[in-house]
mmCIF file of C-alpha atoms in Angstrom:
data_model
loop_
_atom_site.group_PDB
_atom_site.id
_atom_site.type_symbol
_atom_site.label_atom_id
_atom_site.label_comp_id
_atom_site.label_asym_id
_atom_site.label_seq_id
_atom_site.Cartn_x
_atom_site.Cartn_y
_atom_site.Cartn_z
ATOM 1 C CA MET A 1 206.701 257.147 134.238
ATOM 2 C CA LEU A 2 205.527 260.387 132.684
ATOM 3 C CA THR A 3 202.026 261.144 131.730
ATOM 4 C CA TYR A 4 200.221 263.919 129.674
ATOM 5 C CA SER A 5 198.686 264.653 132.682
ATOM 6 C CA LEU A 6 201.954 265.410 134.880
ATOM 7 C CA LEU A 7 203.918 266.615 131.987
ATOM 8 C CA GLU A 8 200.902 269.581 131.433
ATOM 9 C CA GLN A 9 200.671 270.191 135.185
ATOM 10 C CA VAL A 10 204.366 270.580 135.360
ATOM 11 C CA LEU A 11 204.250 272.454 131.842
ATOM 12 C CA ILE A 12 201.450 274.959 133.302
ATOM 13 C CA ARG A 13 203.536 275.664 136.660
ATOM 14 C CA LEU A 14 206.043 277.000 134.063
ATOM 15 C CA LYS A 15 203.893 279.233 132.629
ATOM 16 C CA TYR A 16 204.168 277.576 129.156
ATOM 17 C CA THR A 17 201.169 277.139 126.402
ATOM 18 C CA VAL A 18 200.236 273.585 126.294
ATOM 19 C CA ASP A 19 197.999 271.866 123.800
ATOM 20 C CA LEU A 20 196.800 268.837 124.471
ATOM 21 C CA ASN A 21 193.827 267.160 122.611
ATOM 22 C CA LEU A 22 193.960 263.515 122.587
ATOM 23 C CA ARG A 23 191.555 263.272 120.272
ATOM 24 C CA TYR A 24 193.435 264.302 117.554
ATOM 25 C CA HIS A 25 196.785 263.659 118.726
ATOM 26 C CA ALA A 26 198.828 261.160 120.071
ATOM 27 C CA LYS A 27 200.952 263.972 121.969
ATOM 28 C CA LEU A 28 201.447 266.707 124.180
ATOM 29 C CA THR A 29 202.496 269.960 122.413
ATOM 30 C CA ALA A 30 203.833 273.269 124.115
ATOM 31 C CA PHE A 31 205.099 276.544 123.107
ATOM 32 C CA ILE A 32 208.117 277.692 125.257
ATOM 33 C CA PRO A 33 209.091 281.561 124.098
ATOM 34 C CA VAL A 34 212.077 282.605 123.925
ATOM 35 C CA ASP A 35 212.906 286.420 124.890
ATOM 36 C CA GLY A 36 214.689 287.858 122.064
ATOM 37 C CA TYR A 37 214.186 284.875 119.376
ATOM 38 C CA GLU A 38 211.196 285.079 116.689
ATOM 39 C CA SER A 39 210.269 281.189 116.873
ATOM 40 C CA ASP A 40 209.412 279.620 120.388
ATOM 41 C CA ILE A 41 210.548 276.513 121.040
ATOM 42 C CA GLU A 42 208.301 273.809 120.402
ATOM 43 C CA LEU A 43 208.229 270.750 123.320
ATOM 44 C CA GLU A 44 206.606 267.365 122.357
ATOM 45 C CA PHE A 45 205.724 264.371 124.328
ATOM 46 C CA ARG A 46 204.197 261.353 123.289
ATOM 47 C CA GLU A 47 203.303 258.728 125.995
ATOM 48 C CA GLY A 48 205.094 255.302 125.814
ATOM 49 C CA TYR A 49 203.015 251.945 125.217
ATOM 50 C CA THR A 50 203.457 248.347 125.157
ATOM 51 C CA SER A 51 200.808 246.512 122.897
ATOM 52 C CA GLU A 52 200.462 243.082 120.729
ATOM 53 C CA LEU A 53 201.746 244.930 118.054
ATOM 54 C CA GLY A 54 204.817 246.619 119.526
ATOM 55 C CA ASP A 55 206.458 248.785 121.607
ATOM 56 C CA ARG A 56 206.255 252.591 121.401
ATOM 57 C CA ASP A 57 209.045 254.352 123.596
ATOM 58 C CA ALA A 58 207.963 257.520 125.268
ATOM 59 C CA LEU A 59 209.695 260.660 123.655
ATOM 60 C CA LEU A 60 210.325 264.134 125.171
ATOM 61 C CA GLN A 61 211.699 266.298 122.628
ATOM 62 C CA LEU A 62 212.330 269.993 121.830
ATOM 63 C CA GLU A 63 212.795 271.419 118.877
ATOM 64 C CA TRP A 64 213.820 275.056 117.957
ATOM 65 C CA LEU A 65 213.735 276.781 114.547
ATOM 66 C CA MET A 66 216.639 278.700 114.273
ATOM 67 C CA ALA A 67 215.937 282.413 112.767
ATOM 68 C CA ASP A 68 217.634 281.456 109.556
ATOM 69 C CA GLY A 69 214.764 279.371 109.010
ATOM 70 C CA GLU A 70 216.324 276.586 107.867
ATOM 71 C CA SER A 71 218.312 275.373 110.667
ATOM 72 C CA CYS A 72 216.947 273.878 113.823
ATOM 73 C CA LEU A 73 217.948 272.267 117.353
ATOM 74 C CA VAL A 74 216.361 268.786 118.571
ATOM 75 C CA LEU A 75 217.455 267.527 122.073
ATOM 76 C CA ASP A 76 215.421 264.758 123.527
ATOM 77 C CA ASN A 77 216.616 262.148 126.807
ATOM 78 C CA ASN A 78 218.388 260.247 124.170
ATOM 79 C CA SER A 79 220.345 262.839 123.128
ATOM 80 C CA LEU A 80 220.892 264.625 126.390
ATOM 81 C CA GLU A 81 224.616 262.646 126.947
ATOM 82 C CA ALA A 82 225.934 263.296 123.056
ATOM 83 C CA ILE A 83 228.416 264.414 121.878
ATOM 84 C CA ASP A 84 228.167 267.818 119.897
ATOM 85 C CA GLU A 85 229.564 267.491 116.482
ATOM 86 C CA VAL A 86 229.347 271.237 115.861
ATOM 87 C CA PRO A 87 230.054 273.420 118.858
ATOM 88 C CA HIS A 88 230.673 276.865 116.659
ATOM 89 C CA ILE A 89 227.426 276.385 115.408
ATOM 90 C CA PHE A 90 224.422 277.966 117.524
ATOM 91 C CA PRO A 91 226.040 277.787 120.523
ATOM 92 C CA THR A 92 224.128 280.184 122.824
ATOM 93 C CA GLU A 93 221.022 278.578 121.643
ATOM 94 C CA LYS A 94 221.811 275.440 122.705
ATOM 95 C CA LEU A 95 222.844 276.444 126.049
ATOM 96 C CA ILE A 96 219.358 278.097 126.060
ATOM 97 C CA LEU A 97 217.503 274.920 124.405
ATOM 98 C CA ARG A 98 219.537 272.422 127.340
ATOM 99 C CA LYS A 99 218.655 274.918 130.205
ATOM 100 C CA VAL A 100 214.868 274.898 129.299
ATOM 101 C CA PHE A 101 215.250 270.845 128.692
ATOM 102 C CA ASP A 102 216.490 270.807 132.621
ATOM 103 C CA GLN A 103 214.299 272.683 133.898
ATOM 104 C CA ILE A 104 211.409 270.765 132.632
ATOM 105 C CA LEU A 105 213.603 267.556 134.055
ATOM 106 C CA GLU A 106 213.778 268.991 137.159
ATOM 107 C CA GLU A 107 210.088 270.347 137.765
ATOM 108 C CA ILE A 108 209.212 266.424 136.290
ATOM 109 C CA ALA A 109 211.316 265.126 139.240
ATOM 110 C CA LYS A 110 209.808 267.153 142.082
ATOM 111 C CA GLU A 111 206.166 265.730 140.846
ATOM 112 C CA SER A 112 207.190 261.954 140.693
#
């Protein structure tokens, strides 16, 4: 099971900036710079849990604001196998986002 500490170790090893403050946030955030792009890819992670009030699935998501300041690419575990309905929009950026996500998943698999 993926935990905050495991993911934090992976992201630090990949030299990404990590922000984890569990007192104020129930998630880990990391900022991943991309050469040639103004905005960083933002990673968000929230651990899953089970409680009397209900279950919450873990969330591992990448979000990247595009240069137009309005469009945003989002990728998470649930959308990895989804069909791209607009493949002609931001094709290069989608490949970069997937490469970063795959790299993180590979590092997590090494630790597990």
